Amino acid sequence: MKQWILSLLVLLLFIPAAGAGAPWKIQEIPSPAGSSSGEPFLAVGGGTVYLSWLEKQESGGHRLRMAAWDGTGWSKPSTIVTSDSLFVNWADFPSLIALQDGSLAAHWLAKAGEGTYAYHAWMATSGDGGVSWSAARRLHSDISETEHGFVTLLQGDGGLAAAWLDGRNYAGGEAGGHGGSEEMMLLFGSSTDGTFGGETVLDSRVCDCCQTAGGPIPGGFFIAYRDRSADEVRDISYVRQVNGRWSEPQTLHADGWKIAACPVNGPAVATNGNNVAVAWFTSPRPLGEDGTKGEANRRVQVIFSSDAGEHFGAPVRLDRDHPLGRVDVRWLDQESVLVVWLEKTGSGQAEIRARRVHADGRPEETWTLAQTQKARGSGFPRLVVTDHGVVAAWTEAGEPSRVRLALLSPPGRSREKP
């Protein structure tokens, strides 16, 4: 009976998505990741899709692996790093980027002390498509036993760059903790020779454990993150670098989400020249006339800019009343994006939902990419856009967990089985 139910769930996972008119087509891509895998990340460069993931080893510890997909099949997986001290977390996970010169860069996290959140961000590069990797280098200059993570790797005119959350101000306080009066910072650094330097503080007080996100814009970068005000409002803010100068932090949209803890739900950013799209989750609780808080107004939203983030339009709500967040967004063309997120459907259950949204604010019908669980182990779905269609990756939670992949084709587009 259990096998029959599993087979039915797999079948349902890849049926065409429901929606107005012709549906999106969902085709399973065989995963190169083994059992006990999770925390997938996708990158694309030169027509090749690169997948990274973490894999638990039977002998103990974990290894960070990657493989390349050319539209017909996967390369033999290679190992970026193996260690008993890798920091493995459902929300703060490794990433990969394909650079303009054809090289790859990857980052991961490693424990740096006894504290729960004492870990550092490390990186390596590859000049042969991921077959071999350079020696590991710390991404940041600080070596205190505090949190350094939620990294966004970026491609700039001068080479590789990165933004990350930096907890060096926690040093001397709680051992790698998230409490107290210490402040988490958002930092930026760049590299031309594989060594990061020129660290710049972009915001001196941010939310402790939400993902950062960003992308290149003409003359610089756009970076979004969850901010943290003195009275614990944790809305999304952003900074822009234009011609070497960073702007002051600005609120993306005044949601007014006041929460005395980190929601572990950062924004997603997609840039395409001057076009910027930001998707995010929020859950403010409005005050009634008597001053009491109402029900949480959970929602997933996306917002657009056509001038590299200098100005934004009104946010567009995408969910169906029970979102969990964990968003990603990618430009499909010059006029529209695809947004994915998790939405609760029942006790312990959820779906990965998807919706195409036009830059003028017109959303198309919502459809379901996959059945999943609302548990933390389900992680954050990831997207990349290729000549073959949209590739999606996510973690199928369970014992053991497994990275799953699918090729998504919009209405009117067909493709042979991958």
Short mmCIF file of C-alpha atoms in Angstrom, two decimals:
data_model
loop_
_atom_site.label_atom_id
_atom_site.label_comp_id
_atom_site.label_asym_id
_atom_site.label_seq_id
_atom_site.Cartn_x
_atom_site.Cartn_y
_atom_site.Cartn_z
CA MET A 1 0.00 0.00 0.00
CA LYS A 2 2.80 2.42 0.88
CA GLN A 3 4.48 1.76 -2.47
CA TRP A 4 1.20 2.41 -4.30
CA ILE A 5 0.72 5.73 -2.50
CA LEU A 6 4.30 6.75 -3.29
CA SER A 7 3.81 5.93 -6.97
CA LEU A 8 0.61 7.96 -7.06
CA LEU A 9 2.33 10.95 -5.44
CA VAL A 10 5.15 10.82 -7.98
CA LEU A 11 2.61 10.69 -10.80
CA LEU A 12 0.71 13.66 -9.39
CA LEU A 13 3.97 15.55 -9.01
CA PHE A 14 4.49 15.77 -12.74
CA ILE A 15 0.99 16.11 -14.18
CA PRO A 16 0.38 19.31 -16.18
CA ALA A 17 -0.32 22.32 -13.98
CA ALA A 18 -3.84 23.70 -13.83
CA GLY A 19 -4.45 27.24 -15.03
CA ALA A 20 -6.27 29.43 -17.50
CA GLY A 21 -5.70 28.39 -21.11
CA ALA A 22 -2.89 26.00 -21.95
CA PRO A 23 -1.00 24.89 -18.80
CA TRP A 24 2.71 24.93 -18.14
CA LYS A 25 4.34 21.60 -18.87
CA ILE A 26 6.31 19.91 -16.08
CA GLN A 27 8.87 17.26 -16.97
CA GLU A 28 10.98 15.45 -14.43
CA ILE A 29 14.74 15.76 -14.87
CA PRO A 30 16.62 12.79 -13.38
CA SER A 31 18.60 14.08 -10.42
CA PRO A 32 22.36 13.53 -10.18
CA ALA A 33 22.11 13.91 -6.39
CA GLY A 34 22.09 10.76 -4.31
CA SER A 35 20.01 9.85 -1.30
CA SER A 36 20.34 11.97 1.84
CA SER A 37 20.81 15.04 -0.36
CA GLY A 38 19.32 18.50 0.05
CA GLU A 39 19.88 22.27 -0.05
CA PRO A 40 20.03 22.52 -3.87
CA PHE A 41 21.22 25.61 -5.69
CA LEU A 42 21.10 26.37 -9.42
CA ALA A 43 23.25 28.55 -11.66
CA VAL A 44 23.43 28.94 -15.43
CA GLY A 45 26.19 30.06 -17.77
CA GLY A 46 26.97 29.53 -21.44
CA GLY A 47 23.86 27.43 -21.94
CA THR A 48 24.84 25.00 -19.16
CA VAL A 49 22.91 24.51 -15.92
CA TYR A 50 24.97 23.92 -12.78
CA LEU A 51 23.46 22.25 -9.71
CA SER A 52 25.07 22.14 -6.28
CA TRP A 53 23.79 20.23 -3.27
CA LEU A 54 24.81 18.90 0.14
CA GLU A 55 25.02 15.16 0.65
CA LYS A 56 25.25 13.31 3.95
CA GLN A 57 27.94 10.64 4.07
CA GLU A 58 27.43 7.24 5.65
CA SER A 59 30.80 7.57 7.36
CA GLY A 60 29.78 10.89 8.91
CA GLY A 61 29.97 14.50 7.87
CA HIS A 62 28.79 15.98 4.59
CA ARG A 63 30.13 16.82 1.17
CA LEU A 64 29.20 19.64 -1.19
CA ARG A 65 28.76 18.29 -4.71
CA MET A 66 27.89 19.67 -8.14
CA ALA A 67 27.05 18.54 -11.65
CA ALA A 68 26.43 20.22 -15.02
CA TRP A 69 23.42 19.70 -17.33
CA ASP A 70 23.60 20.50 -21.05
CA GLY A 71 19.93 19.88 -21.79
CA THR A 72 20.40 16.20 -22.55
CA GLY A 73 22.06 14.79 -19.46
CA TRP A 74 24.17 15.41 -16.38
CA SER A 75 27.92 15.32 -16.08
CA LYS A 76 29.53 13.02 -13.56
CA PRO A 77 29.09 14.70 -10.14
CA SER A 78 32.22 16.23 -8.63
CA THR A 79 32.94 17.09 -5.01
CA ILE A 80 33.71 20.68 -4.10
CA VAL A 81 34.49 20.04 -0.43
CA THR A 82 34.14 17.22 2.11
CA SER A 83 34.26 17.90 5.84
CA ASP A 84 32.95 16.84 9.22
CA SER A 85 32.67 20.52 10.12
CA LEU A 86 30.37 21.71 7.33
CA PHE A 87 27.52 23.79 8.74
CA VAL A 88 24.33 22.31 7.31
CA ASN A 89 21.18 24.38 7.65
CA TRP A 90 17.85 24.33 5.81
CA ALA A 91 17.84 28.12 5.31
CA ASP A 92 21.53 29.06 5.07
CA PHE A 93 22.88 26.90 2.28
CA PRO A 94 25.77 26.84 -0.21
CA SER A 95 25.57 28.56 -3.59
CA LEU A 96 27.21 28.48 -6.98
CA ILE A 97 27.75 31.10 -9.70
CA ALA A 98 28.91 30.88 -13.32
CA LEU A 99 31.16 33.84 -14.14
CA GLN A 100 31.56 35.66 -17.43
CA ASP A 101 35.06 34.29 -18.01
CA GLY A 102 33.69 30.73 -17.96
CA SER A 103 34.88 29.90 -14.45
CA LEU A 104 32.72 28.85 -11.52
CA ALA A 105 32.70 29.97 -7.90
CA ALA A 106 31.04 28.23 -4.97
CA HIS A 107 30.54 29.10 -1.33
CA TRP A 108 29.74 26.99 1.72
CA LEU A 109 29.66 27.28 5.50
CA ALA A 110 31.91 25.63 8.08
CA LYS A 111 31.72 25.58 11.86
CA ALA A 112 34.09 27.97 13.60
CA GLY A 113 33.53 27.22 17.27
CA GLU A 114 31.28 25.59 19.84
CA GLY A 115 28.41 28.04 19.51
CA THR A 116 25.33 26.93 17.59
CA TYR A 117 25.70 29.77 15.12
CA ALA A 118 29.47 30.06 15.12
CA TYR A 119 30.38 29.49 11.49
CA HIS A 120 32.31 31.09 8.64
CA ALA A 121 31.69 31.39 4.90
CA TRP A 122 34.26 29.80 2.60
CA MET A 123 34.67 29.74 -1.17
CA ALA A 124 36.54 28.06 -4.01
CA THR A 125 36.76 28.50 -7.77
CA SER A 126 36.96 26.17 -10.75
CA GLY A 127 38.34 26.84 -14.21
CA ASP A 128 37.37 23.51 -15.77
CA GLY A 129 33.61 23.42 -15.39
CA GLY A 130 33.65 22.08 -11.86
CA VAL A 131 35.85 19.03 -12.42
CA SER A 132 38.48 20.38 -10.01
CA TRP A 133 38.40 23.17 -7.43
CA SER A 134 40.89 25.58 -5.90
CA ALA A 135 41.95 25.56 -2.28
CA ALA A 136 39.32 26.94 0.08
CA ARG A 137 39.50 30.59 1.12
CA ARG A 138 37.54 32.42 3.78
CA LEU A 139 35.10 34.89 2.25
CA HIS A 140 35.50 37.50 5.01
CA SER A 141 38.34 38.96 7.04
CA ASP A 142 36.75 38.45 10.46
CA ILE A 143 37.66 35.21 12.23
CA SER A 144 35.56 35.61 15.39
CA GLU A 145 33.47 32.60 16.45
CA THR A 146 30.24 34.20 15.28
CA GLU A 147 27.77 33.85 12.44
CA HIS A 148 28.83 34.65 8.87
CA GLY A 149 26.41 33.44 6.24
CA PHE A 150 23.39 33.99 4.02
CA VAL A 151 25.78 34.76 1.19
CA THR A 152 24.83 36.13 -2.23
CA LEU A 153 27.52 35.62 -4.88
CA LEU A 154 27.51 38.25 -7.62
CA GLN A 155 29.11 38.82 -11.02
CA GLY A 156 30.33 42.37 -11.49
CA ASP A 157 32.32 44.22 -14.11
CA GLY A 158 35.43 43.69 -12.01
CA GLY A 159 34.88 40.00 -11.30
CA LEU A 160 33.37 38.14 -8.37
CA ALA A 161 31.60 39.97 -5.54
CA ALA A 162 29.49 38.92 -2.56
CA ALA A 163 27.10 40.21 0.07
CA TRP A 164 26.61 38.41 3.38
CA LEU A 165 25.36 38.71 6.94
CA ASP A 166 28.23 39.29 9.35
CA GLY A 167 27.93 38.69 13.09
CA ARG A 168 31.34 39.93 14.25
CA ASN A 169 29.54 42.32 16.60
CA TYR A 170 28.38 39.26 18.55
CA ALA A 171 31.97 38.52 19.56
CA GLY A 172 32.29 38.66 23.33
CA GLY A 173 28.55 38.18 23.81
CA GLU A 174 26.55 35.00 23.49
CA ALA A 175 28.60 32.31 21.76
CA GLY A 176 27.41 32.68 18.23
CA GLY A 177 23.95 33.57 19.49
CA HIS A 178 21.17 35.63 17.98
CA GLY A 179 19.99 37.43 21.10
CA GLY A 180 20.92 40.48 23.12
CA SER A 181 21.79 43.96 21.94
CA GLU A 182 24.46 42.93 19.43
CA GLU A 183 23.67 43.77 15.83
CA MET A 184 23.98 41.68 12.70
CA MET A 185 25.43 43.61 9.75
CA LEU A 186 25.12 43.35 5.98
CA LEU A 187 28.57 43.44 4.35
CA PHE A 188 29.85 43.52 0.78
CA GLY A 189 33.21 42.51 -0.62
CA SER A 190 34.74 41.96 -4.05
CA SER A 191 37.53 39.90 -5.57
CA THR A 192 39.67 40.06 -8.69
CA ASP A 193 42.16 37.33 -7.77
CA GLY A 194 40.09 34.93 -5.67
CA THR A 195 40.77 36.79 -2.43
CA PHE A 196 38.01 39.01 -1.08
CA GLY A 197 38.75 42.49 0.20
CA GLY A 198 37.43 46.01 0.44
CA GLU A 199 34.71 45.04 2.90
CA THR A 200 31.94 47.63 3.07
CA VAL A 201 29.18 47.79 5.67
CA LEU A 202 25.93 48.26 3.73
CA ASP A 203 23.62 48.21 6.77
CA SER A 204 24.75 48.09 10.39
CA ARG A 205 21.57 46.48 11.79
CA VAL A 206 19.69 43.78 9.87
CA CYS A 207 17.58 40.71 10.58
CA ASP A 208 19.74 37.89 11.89
CA CYS A 209 18.90 34.88 9.73
CA CYS A 210 17.08 35.77 6.52
CA GLN A 211 18.60 35.27 3.09
CA THR A 212 20.19 38.13 1.20
CA ALA A 213 19.57 38.44 -2.54
CA GLY A 214 20.87 40.57 -5.37
CA GLY A 215 22.01 40.96 -8.93
CA PRO A 216 23.95 43.22 -11.27
CA ILE A 217 22.51 46.49 -12.57
CA PRO A 218 24.18 48.95 -14.96
CA GLY A 219 27.19 50.37 -13.14
CA GLY A 220 26.87 48.24 -10.02
CA PHE A 221 24.62 45.99 -7.94
CA PHE A 222 21.17 45.82 -6.38
CA ILE A 223 20.96 43.97 -3.05
CA ALA A 224 17.83 43.25 -0.98
CA TYR A 225 17.58 41.84 2.54
CA ARG A 226 15.33 41.78 5.59
CA ASP A 227 16.00 44.81 7.73
CA ARG A 228 15.51 45.29 11.48
CA SER A 229 14.44 48.60 12.99
CA ALA A 230 14.93 49.68 16.59
CA ASP A 231 11.31 48.75 17.36
CA GLU A 232 11.59 45.35 15.62
CA VAL A 233 9.90 46.12 12.30
CA ARG A 234 11.46 43.64 9.87
CA ASP A 235 10.47 44.75 6.39
CA ILE A 236 12.55 44.28 3.24
CA SER A 237 15.15 46.94 2.49
CA TYR A 238 17.58 47.39 -0.37
CA VAL A 239 20.78 49.18 -1.33
CA ARG A 240 22.11 50.10 -4.77
CA GLN A 241 25.66 50.50 -5.99
CA VAL A 242 25.98 52.85 -8.94
CA ASN A 243 29.39 53.80 -10.33
CA GLY A 244 31.15 52.66 -7.19
CA ARG A 245 28.92 54.47 -4.68
CA TRP A 246 26.45 52.73 -2.38
CA SER A 247 23.08 54.24 -1.54
CA GLU A 248 21.67 54.44 1.95
CA PRO A 249 19.29 51.57 2.83
CA GLN A 250 15.73 52.13 1.64
CA THR A 251 12.53 50.29 2.55
CA LEU A 252 11.20 48.34 -0.42
CA HIS A 253 7.59 48.52 0.78
CA ALA A 254 6.26 49.54 4.19
CA ASP A 255 4.58 46.27 5.22
CA GLY A 256 4.93 47.08 8.91
CA TRP A 257 5.80 43.53 9.97
CA LYS A 258 6.74 43.85 13.63
CA ILE A 259 8.16 40.64 15.02
CA ALA A 260 10.59 40.07 17.89
CA ALA A 261 12.33 37.15 16.19
CA CYS A 262 13.78 36.31 12.81
CA PRO A 263 11.16 34.81 10.43
CA VAL A 264 13.87 33.00 8.39
CA ASN A 265 12.30 34.18 5.14
CA GLY A 266 14.45 36.44 2.99
CA PRO A 267 13.67 38.10 -0.36
CA ALA A 268 14.53 36.91 -3.86
CA VAL A 269 15.87 39.23 -6.57
CA ALA A 270 16.08 38.97 -10.35
CA THR A 271 17.80 41.64 -12.44
CA ASN A 272 17.79 42.03 -16.22
CA GLY A 273 19.57 45.21 -17.25
CA ASN A 274 17.57 48.07 -15.74
CA ASN A 275 14.69 45.74 -14.89
CA VAL A 276 14.55 44.58 -11.27
CA ALA A 277 12.03 42.22 -9.67
CA VAL A 278 11.90 41.48 -5.94
CA ALA A 279 9.69 38.77 -4.41
CA TRP A 280 9.20 38.39 -0.68
CA PHE A 281 7.05 37.03 2.15
CA THR A 282 5.50 39.19 4.84
CA SER A 283 3.04 38.68 7.69
CA PRO A 284 2.07 41.93 9.42
CA ARG A 285 -0.64 41.95 12.09
CA PRO A 286 -2.72 45.14 11.80
CA LEU A 287 -3.77 46.99 14.92
CA GLY A 288 -7.47 47.27 15.69
CA GLU A 289 -9.18 50.41 16.97
CA ASP A 290 -8.65 49.18 20.54
CA GLY A 291 -4.93 48.72 19.91
CA THR A 292 -5.00 44.93 19.82
CA LYS A 293 -3.31 43.04 17.02
CA GLY A 294 -5.45 41.33 14.41
CA GLU A 295 -4.81 38.12 12.52
CA ALA A 296 -1.51 37.82 10.68
CA ASN A 297 -1.88 38.95 7.08
CA ARG A 298 0.45 36.44 5.44
CA ARG A 299 1.25 37.12 1.82
CA VAL A 300 3.78 36.63 -0.96
CA GLN A 301 4.38 39.69 -3.11
CA VAL A 302 6.45 40.80 -6.08
CA ILE A 303 7.38 44.33 -7.08
CA PHE A 304 9.03 45.77 -10.20
CA SER A 305 11.41 48.55 -11.19
CA SER A 306 12.39 49.61 -14.71
CA ASP A 307 15.16 52.01 -13.65
CA ALA A 308 17.59 49.69 -11.83
CA GLY A 309 15.79 49.97 -8.51
CA GLU A 310 15.66 53.74 -8.26
CA HIS A 311 11.85 53.61 -8.22
CA PHE A 312 9.36 50.78 -7.71
CA GLY A 313 5.71 50.30 -8.58
CA ALA A 314 3.02 48.84 -6.33
CA PRO A 315 3.44 45.28 -4.99
CA VAL A 316 1.43 42.46 -6.56
CA ARG A 317 0.06 39.79 -4.21
CA LEU A 318 0.46 36.22 -5.49
CA ASP A 319 -0.60 33.70 -2.83
CA ARG A 320 -3.92 32.06 -1.92
CA ASP A 321 -4.13 33.00 1.77
CA HIS A 322 -1.85 30.35 3.33
CA PRO A 323 1.69 31.08 2.13
CA LEU A 324 4.80 29.91 3.94
CA GLY A 325 7.13 32.05 1.85
CA ARG A 326 10.53 30.60 0.75
CA VAL A 327 10.39 32.49 -2.53
CA ASP A 328 12.43 32.61 -5.70
CA VAL A 329 12.02 34.74 -8.84
CA ARG A 330 13.51 34.78 -12.34
CA TRP A 331 12.96 36.88 -15.46
CA LEU A 332 11.43 34.82 -18.28
CA ASP A 333 11.84 37.60 -20.85
CA GLN A 334 11.94 41.40 -20.89
CA GLU A 335 8.32 41.66 -19.74
CA SER A 336 7.58 38.92 -17.18
CA VAL A 337 8.95 36.84 -14.31
CA LEU A 338 8.19 33.48 -12.74
CA VAL A 339 7.79 33.40 -8.95
CA VAL A 340 7.72 30.26 -6.81
CA TRP A 341 6.87 29.87 -3.13
CA LEU A 342 5.54 27.35 -0.60
CA GLU A 343 1.88 27.37 0.38
CA LYS A 344 0.30 25.36 3.20
CA THR A 345 -2.42 22.93 2.08
CA GLY A 346 -3.10 20.74 5.11
CA SER A 347 -1.69 19.34 8.31
CA GLY A 348 2.03 19.22 7.65
CA GLN A 349 1.52 19.43 3.90
CA ALA A 350 2.33 22.14 1.38
CA GLU A 351 2.73 22.79 -2.31
CA ILE A 352 5.36 24.58 -4.33
CA ARG A 353 3.25 27.14 -6.17
CA ALA A 354 4.27 29.10 -9.25
CA ARG A 355 2.91 32.15 -11.01
CA ARG A 356 3.96 34.18 -14.00
CA VAL A 357 3.68 37.93 -13.44
CA HIS A 358 4.03 40.68 -16.02
CA ALA A 359 6.04 43.78 -15.18
CA ASP A 360 2.94 45.93 -15.62
CA GLY A 361 1.44 44.14 -12.60
CA ARG A 362 -0.72 41.54 -14.37
CA PRO A 363 -0.44 38.09 -12.73
CA GLU A 364 -1.39 34.94 -14.60
CA GLU A 365 -3.01 31.91 -12.99
CA THR A 366 -1.32 30.15 -10.09
CA TRP A 367 -0.27 26.54 -10.66
CA THR A 368 1.33 23.81 -8.59
CA LEU A 369 4.86 22.71 -9.36
CA ALA A 370 5.12 19.95 -6.75
CA GLN A 371 3.65 18.52 -3.58
CA THR A 372 5.90 18.97 -0.56
CA GLN A 373 5.86 19.37 3.20
CA LYS A 374 5.84 22.55 5.23
CA ALA A 375 8.69 21.19 7.36
CA ARG A 376 11.98 23.03 7.39
CA GLY A 377 13.57 20.07 5.65
CA SER A 378 11.69 21.00 2.46
CA GLY A 379 13.99 23.99 2.19
CA PHE A 380 13.77 26.67 -0.49
CA PRO A 381 12.94 25.89 -4.14
CA ARG A 382 15.37 27.37 -6.69
CA LEU A 383 14.96 28.40 -10.35
CA VAL A 384 17.10 29.20 -13.39
CA VAL A 385 16.01 30.11 -16.91
CA THR A 386 17.68 28.38 -19.86
CA ASP A 387 17.19 27.98 -23.61
CA HIS A 388 15.43 24.70 -22.81
CA GLY A 389 12.93 26.24 -20.38
CA VAL A 390 12.92 26.90 -16.64
CA VAL A 391 14.78 24.42 -14.45
CA ALA A 392 13.49 24.04 -10.88
CA ALA A 393 15.18 22.28 -7.96
CA TRP A 394 13.85 21.50 -4.51
CA THR A 395 14.34 19.12 -1.58
CA GLU A 396 11.98 16.19 -1.12
CA ALA A 397 11.98 15.96 2.68
CA GLY A 398 12.02 12.59 4.40
CA GLU A 399 14.37 9.86 5.52
CA PRO A 400 16.34 9.98 3.39
CA SER A 401 15.83 13.36 1.75
CA ARG A 402 16.42 13.80 -1.98
CA VAL A 403 16.98 16.67 -4.41
CA ARG A 404 14.32 16.72 -7.14
CA LEU A 405 14.42 18.57 -10.48
CA ALA A 406 11.96 19.50 -13.19
CA LEU A 407 11.95 21.32 -16.51
CA LEU A 408 9.10 23.83 -16.78
CA SER A 409 7.88 24.89 -20.22
CA PRO A 410 5.40 27.76 -20.64
CA PRO A 411 2.23 27.37 -22.71
CA GLY A 412 2.91 26.95 -26.41
CA ARG A 413 6.39 25.54 -25.94
CA SER A 414 7.16 21.86 -26.32
CA ARG A 415 10.29 19.82 -25.78
CA GLU A 416 11.47 16.26 -25.98
CA LYS A 417 11.90 14.41 -22.72
CA PRO A 418 15.17 15.48 -21.03
#
